[in-house]
C-alpha cells in the first residue's frame, strides 16, 4: 500500500463549478497535510496545509481533514481555467521532518 | 516563508559526467531537502541535508551517486554523479520554513 494515494485523473471540471480532490494516507501518525499546485514545467507551489480535523478555508480553497478515515481533500470553488494544474497531496510526520508526496491529480478546468 | 534560488535551471549533460546543483536560501534553515521528479511522476525524496553533519539518504539513493554538501545554514549542493539517461529528471530543493521549493533543475542526460 502506498503511503499517500491520490486519483491520478485527469479530472475535468466546468469553469465556475467546484473541483474536489481527494487523498488518503496510510500512517496514522501523520500530523500535517499539505496541498501543492504544480503547473507543467514549474516547481510545486504550496496552496495550504491543515493539521486539525475539520475544514480550513483560504479564499476559494477549502481543505478538509478526517483523521479517523485517514482522508484529506481539497475543494476549489468557482474553478477557473488558471486552476488547471496537477495537485499534489503531502503528509508530514513530526520527528521525521519530511514530506511524503502522493502521485498527484491532474485537474483540467473546462471553459 | 523562505525564498530559494536554485541553479542551473536546466542542463543537458553527456553520460558519465557529473552535474552540481546549487540552492541558496534567503534565511537560515536547519534542514534542506533534495527531491527528484521523474517525467510524469510525483516527488521522491533523495536526502535530507543538515548543516554540520552527513546527509541522510532515502532508500534507493546513495552518497556516491548523489553527494550533498551543506557548508552553512543557507546553502546546499547536490551532485548527480556518473550520469546515465535514467537520471534525466527534475531535481528540486526544499526547506521546512514555509515548505517552499526552489524553481527546479531540469536535467537531460544524453
mmCIF file of C-alpha atoms in Angstrom:
data_model
loop_
_atom_site.group_PDB
_atom_site.id
_atom_site.type_symbol
_atom_site.label_atom_id
_atom_site.label_comp_id
_atom_site.label_asym_id
_atom_site.label_seq_id
_atom_site.Cartn_x
_atom_site.Cartn_y
_atom_site.Cartn_z
ATOM 1 C CA UNK A 1 0.000 0.000 0.000
ATOM 2 C CA UNK A 2 1.337 3.392 -0.970
ATOM 3 C CA UNK A 3 1.835 5.829 1.871
ATOM 4 C CA UNK A 4 -0.112 8.612 0.159
ATOM 5 C CA UNK A 5 -2.642 7.874 -2.554
ATOM 6 C CA UNK A 6 -4.386 10.154 -4.988
ATOM 7 C CA UNK A 7 -6.524 9.542 -8.023
ATOM 8 C CA UNK A 8 -4.226 10.430 -10.912
ATOM 9 C CA UNK A 9 -7.073 11.776 -13.016
ATOM 10 C CA UNK A 10 -7.357 13.574 -15.264
ATOM 11 C CA UNK A 11 -10.257 15.287 -13.529
ATOM 12 C CA UNK A 12 -12.269 17.626 -15.738
ATOM 13 C CA UNK A 13 -14.481 20.269 -14.163
ATOM 14 C CA UNK A 14 -16.512 23.029 -15.858
ATOM 15 C CA UNK A 15 -15.484 26.594 -15.187
ATOM 16 C CA UNK A 16 -17.306 28.005 -12.178
ATOM 17 C CA UNK A 17 -18.001 24.592 -10.629
ATOM 18 C CA UNK A 18 -16.454 23.048 -7.524
ATOM 19 C CA UNK A 19 -13.429 20.821 -8.046
ATOM 20 C CA UNK A 20 -12.944 18.119 -5.407
ATOM 21 C CA UNK A 21 -9.555 16.471 -4.977
ATOM 22 C CA UNK A 22 -9.034 13.549 -2.641
ATOM 23 C CA UNK A 23 -6.104 11.977 -0.828
ATOM 24 C CA UNK A 24 -5.747 9.050 1.564
ATOM 25 C CA UNK A 25 -2.751 8.185 3.709
ATOM 26 C CA UNK A 26 -1.642 5.037 5.458
ATOM 27 C CA UNK A 27 0.332 6.232 8.506
ATOM 28 C CA UNK A 28 -1.998 7.116 11.393
ATOM 29 C CA UNK A 29 0.862 9.060 12.951
ATOM 30 C CA UNK A 30 0.762 11.600 10.130
ATOM 31 C CA UNK A 31 0.238 15.006 11.667
ATOM 32 C CA UNK A 32 0.118 17.676 8.978
ATOM 33 C CA UNK A 33 -1.252 17.582 5.490
ATOM 34 C CA UNK A 34 -0.310 19.777 2.574
ATOM 35 C CA UNK A 35 -1.749 20.617 -0.799
ATOM 36 C CA UNK A 36 0.517 21.837 -3.570
ATOM 37 C CA UNK A 37 -0.295 23.037 -7.060
ATOM 38 C CA UNK A 38 2.172 22.310 -9.831
ATOM 39 C CA UNK A 39 1.911 23.820 -13.281
ATOM 40 C CA UNK A 40 3.600 21.967 -16.094
ATOM 41 C CA UNK A 41 7.332 22.668 -16.077
ATOM 42 C CA UNK A 42 7.191 24.537 -12.771
ATOM 43 C CA UNK A 43 8.028 23.624 -9.193
ATOM 44 C CA UNK A 44 5.282 22.866 -6.646
ATOM 45 C CA UNK A 45 3.594 25.824 -5.015
ATOM 46 C CA UNK A 46 2.071 25.467 -1.548
ATOM 47 C CA UNK A 47 -1.674 26.166 -1.514
ATOM 48 C CA UNK A 48 -2.426 25.389 2.107
ATOM 49 C CA UNK A 49 -1.895 22.951 4.929
ATOM 50 C CA UNK A 50 -4.149 21.511 7.650
ATOM 51 C CA UNK A 51 -3.449 19.611 10.843
ATOM 52 C CA UNK A 52 -6.769 19.599 12.736
ATOM 53 C CA UNK A 53 -9.857 17.607 11.888
ATOM 54 C CA UNK A 54 -12.462 19.607 10.036
ATOM 55 C CA UNK A 55 -12.339 22.302 7.413
ATOM 56 C CA UNK A 56 -9.866 25.077 6.742
ATOM 57 C CA UNK A 57 -10.709 27.768 4.237
ATOM 58 C CA UNK A 58 -8.425 30.118 2.327
ATOM 59 C CA UNK A 59 -10.118 32.122 -0.380
ATOM 60 C CA UNK A 60 -11.564 29.752 -2.967
ATOM 61 C CA UNK A 61 -9.768 26.780 -1.422
ATOM 62 C CA UNK A 62 -11.022 24.576 1.412
ATOM 63 C CA UNK A 63 -9.021 21.712 2.887
ATOM 64 C CA UNK A 64 -10.907 19.017 4.763
ATOM 65 C CA UNK A 65 -9.289 16.531 7.127
ATOM 66 C CA UNK A 66 -10.717 13.373 8.661
ATOM 67 C CA UNK A 67 -8.021 11.611 10.652
ATOM 68 C CA UNK A 68 -10.294 8.718 11.653
ATOM 69 C CA UNK A 69 -10.786 7.893 7.980
ATOM 70 C CA UNK A 70 -7.224 8.917 7.066
ATOM 71 C CA UNK A 71 -8.595 11.160 4.398
ATOM 72 C CA UNK A 72 -7.848 14.706 3.312
ATOM 73 C CA UNK A 73 -9.456 16.627 0.490
ATOM 74 C CA UNK A 74 -9.156 19.940 -1.307
ATOM 75 C CA UNK A 75 -12.156 21.797 -2.664
ATOM 76 C CA UNK A 76 -11.737 24.562 -5.200
ATOM 77 C CA UNK A 77 -14.799 26.786 -5.531
ATOM 78 C CA UNK A 78 -15.609 28.834 -8.623
ATOM 79 C CA UNK A 79 -12.987 26.934 -10.630
ATOM 80 C CA UNK A 80 -11.050 28.986 -13.138
ATOM 81 C CA UNK A 81 -9.044 27.855 -16.187
ATOM 82 C CA UNK A 82 -5.938 29.049 -14.318
ATOM 83 C CA UNK A 83 -6.616 26.310 -11.751
ATOM 84 C CA UNK A 84 -5.736 23.702 -14.378
ATOM 85 C CA UNK A 85 -2.658 22.011 -12.938
ATOM 86 C CA UNK A 86 -1.507 18.920 -11.084
ATOM 87 C CA UNK A 87 -2.398 18.931 -7.403
ATOM 88 C CA UNK A 88 -0.089 17.126 -5.015
ATOM 89 C CA UNK A 89 -1.048 15.915 -1.559
ATOM 90 C CA UNK A 90 1.739 15.524 1.008
ATOM 91 C CA UNK A 91 1.851 14.326 4.602
ATOM 92 C CA UNK A 92 4.267 15.273 7.361
ATOM 93 C CA UNK A 93 5.376 13.424 10.482
ATOM 94 C CA UNK A 94 6.951 15.437 13.303
ATOM 95 C CA UNK A 95 10.192 13.799 14.228
ATOM 96 C CA UNK A 96 10.516 12.529 10.686
ATOM 97 C CA UNK A 97 10.624 16.140 9.475
ATOM 98 C CA UNK A 98 9.982 15.299 5.841
ATOM 99 C CA UNK A 99 7.098 15.386 3.421
ATOM 100 C CA UNK A 100 5.830 12.288 1.641
ATOM 101 C CA UNK A 101 4.010 13.059 -1.585
ATOM 102 C CA UNK A 102 1.200 11.390 -3.426
ATOM 103 C CA UNK A 103 1.355 10.890 -7.169
ATOM 104 C CA UNK A 104 -0.804 13.929 -7.870
ATOM 105 C CA UNK A 105 -4.145 14.553 -9.575
ATOM 106 C CA UNK A 106 -4.215 16.342 -12.901
ATOM 107 C CA UNK A 107 -7.082 18.843 -12.947
ATOM 108 C CA UNK A 108 -8.441 20.477 -16.081
ATOM 109 C CA UNK A 109 -10.966 23.299 -15.882
ATOM 110 C CA UNK A 110 -13.098 23.444 -18.992
ATOM 111 C CA UNK A 111 -14.099 26.973 -20.096
ATOM 112 C CA UNK B 1 8.308 31.793 4.013
ATOM 113 C CA UNK B 2 11.837 31.206 2.816
ATOM 114 C CA UNK B 3 12.796 32.069 -0.746
ATOM 115 C CA UNK B 4 15.074 29.607 -2.510
ATOM 116 C CA UNK B 5 17.269 30.347 -5.511
ATOM 117 C CA UNK B 6 18.210 27.218 -7.432
ATOM 118 C CA UNK B 7 20.588 26.876 -10.334
ATOM 119 C CA UNK B 8 21.096 25.851 -13.007
ATOM 120 C CA UNK B 9 17.504 25.872 -14.186
ATOM 121 C CA UNK B 10 18.271 23.298 -16.831
ATOM 122 C CA UNK B 11 21.168 21.459 -18.365
ATOM 123 C CA UNK B 12 21.901 18.850 -20.990
ATOM 124 C CA UNK B 13 24.802 16.605 -19.998
ATOM 125 C CA UNK B 14 26.759 13.768 -21.507
ATOM 126 C CA UNK B 15 26.507 10.374 -19.880
ATOM 127 C CA UNK B 16 29.330 9.608 -17.494
ATOM 128 C CA UNK B 17 29.734 13.226 -16.406
ATOM 129 C CA UNK B 18 28.580 14.945 -13.212
ATOM 130 C CA UNK B 19 26.401 17.983 -12.525
ATOM 131 C CA UNK B 20 26.265 20.030 -9.357
ATOM 132 C CA UNK B 21 23.032 21.801 -8.463
ATOM 133 C CA UNK B 22 23.040 24.696 -6.028
ATOM 134 C CA UNK B 23 20.363 26.030 -3.691
ATOM 135 C CA UNK B 24 20.644 29.304 -1.820
ATOM 136 C CA UNK B 25 18.055 30.197 0.834
ATOM 137 C CA UNK B 26 17.346 33.770 1.947
ATOM 138 C CA UNK B 27 17.249 32.769 5.618
ATOM 139 C CA UNK B 28 18.965 30.284 7.870
ATOM 140 C CA UNK B 29 17.340 26.861 7.906
ATOM 141 C CA UNK B 30 18.369 23.733 9.767
ATOM 142 C CA UNK B 31 17.184 21.224 7.186
ATOM 143 C CA UNK B 32 17.212 21.232 3.425
ATOM 144 C CA UNK B 33 15.658 18.515 1.328
ATOM 145 C CA UNK B 34 16.531 17.277 -2.141
ATOM 146 C CA UNK B 35 13.837 15.704 -4.320
ATOM 147 C CA UNK B 36 13.741 14.092 -7.720
ATOM 148 C CA UNK B 37 10.720 14.250 -10.005
ATOM 149 C CA UNK B 38 10.934 11.881 -12.926
ATOM 150 C CA UNK B 39 8.841 12.638 -16.025
ATOM 151 C CA UNK B 40 5.143 12.365 -15.243
ATOM 152 C CA UNK B 41 5.829 11.259 -11.675
ATOM 153 C CA UNK B 42 5.495 12.738 -8.235
ATOM 154 C CA UNK B 43 8.307 13.888 -5.970
ATOM 155 C CA UNK B 44 10.666 11.381 -4.409
ATOM 156 C CA UNK B 45 12.898 12.447 -1.534
ATOM 157 C CA UNK B 46 16.567 11.792 -2.214
ATOM 158 C CA UNK B 47 18.107 13.007 1.031
ATOM 159 C CA UNK B 48 17.912 15.409 3.932
ATOM 160 C CA UNK B 49 20.839 17.766 4.397
ATOM 161 C CA UNK B 50 21.685 19.129 7.843
ATOM 162 C CA UNK B 51 24.421 21.645 8.378
ATOM 163 C CA UNK B 52 27.452 20.142 10.080
ATOM 164 C CA UNK B 53 26.544 16.509 9.596
ATOM 165 C CA UNK B 54 26.323 13.895 6.894
ATOM 166 C CA UNK B 55 23.213 13.932 4.753
ATOM 167 C CA UNK B 56 20.597 11.263 5.409
ATOM 168 C CA UNK B 57 19.703 9.323 2.269
ATOM 169 C CA UNK B 58 16.428 7.610 1.495
ATOM 170 C CA UNK B 59 16.206 4.019 0.397
ATOM 171 C CA UNK B 60 17.468 3.616 -3.140
ATOM 172 C CA UNK B 61 19.754 6.645 -3.063
ATOM 173 C CA UNK B 62 23.447 6.508 -2.149
ATOM 174 C CA UNK B 63 26.056 9.077 -1.325
ATOM 175 C CA UNK B 64 28.424 8.004 -4.093
ATOM 176 C CA UNK B 65 25.785 8.751 -6.702
ATOM 177 C CA UNK B 66 24.268 11.850 -5.073
ATOM 178 C CA UNK B 67 26.867 13.534 -2.865
ATOM 179 C CA UNK B 68 25.483 16.501 -0.934
ATOM 180 C CA UNK B 69 27.252 19.395 0.712
ATOM 181 C CA UNK B 70 25.806 21.703 3.369
ATOM 182 C CA UNK B 71 28.554 24.159 4.285
ATOM 183 C CA UNK B 72 26.289 26.613 6.127
ATOM 184 C CA UNK B 73 22.674 27.248 7.099
ATOM 185 C CA UNK B 74 21.709 28.974 3.834
ATOM 186 C CA UNK B 75 23.328 26.866 1.120
ATOM 187 C CA UNK B 76 23.453 23.309 -0.178
ATOM 188 C CA UNK B 77 24.569 21.473 -3.282
ATOM 189 C CA UNK B 78 23.523 18.171 -4.809
ATOM 190 C CA UNK B 79 25.802 16.458 -7.304
ATOM 191 C CA UNK B 80 24.474 13.885 -9.732
ATOM 192 C CA UNK B 81 27.495 11.713 -10.485
ATOM 193 C CA UNK B 82 28.387 9.429 -13.367
ATOM 194 C CA UNK B 83 25.131 10.282 -15.069
ATOM 195 C CA UNK B 84 23.093 7.981 -17.274
ATOM 196 C CA UNK B 85 19.915 8.729 -19.253
ATOM 197 C CA UNK B 86 17.897 7.301 -16.330
ATOM 198 C CA UNK B 87 18.984 10.315 -14.281
ATOM 199 C CA UNK B 88 17.045 12.632 -16.567
ATOM 200 C CA UNK B 89 14.634 14.279 -14.145
ATOM 201 C CA UNK B 90 13.752 17.485 -12.427
ATOM 202 C CA UNK B 91 15.718 17.986 -9.219
ATOM 203 C CA UNK B 92 14.272 20.221 -6.521
ATOM 204 C CA UNK B 93 15.446 21.515 -3.186
ATOM 205 C CA UNK B 94 13.079 22.425 -0.387
ATOM 206 C CA UNK B 95 13.048 23.726 3.156
ATOM 207 C CA UNK B 96 10.644 23.265 6.066
ATOM 208 C CA UNK B 97 10.383 27.024 6.532
ATOM 209 C CA UNK B 98 7.257 27.741 4.523
ATOM 210 C CA UNK B 99 7.511 24.311 2.915
ATOM 211 C CA UNK B 100 8.702 26.014 -0.237
ATOM 212 C CA UNK B 101 10.620 24.665 -3.196
ATOM 213 C CA UNK B 102 13.334 26.011 -5.393
ATOM 214 C CA UNK B 103 12.480 26.560 -9.040
ATOM 215 C CA UNK B 104 13.960 23.207 -10.017
ATOM 216 C CA UNK B 105 16.719 21.941 -12.288
ATOM 217 C CA UNK B 106 15.617 20.099 -15.402
ATOM 218 C CA UNK B 107 18.381 17.648 -16.240
ATOM 219 C CA UNK B 108 18.615 15.783 -19.523
ATOM 220 C CA UNK B 109 21.339 13.182 -19.934
ATOM 221 C CA UNK B 110 22.254 12.182 -23.477
#
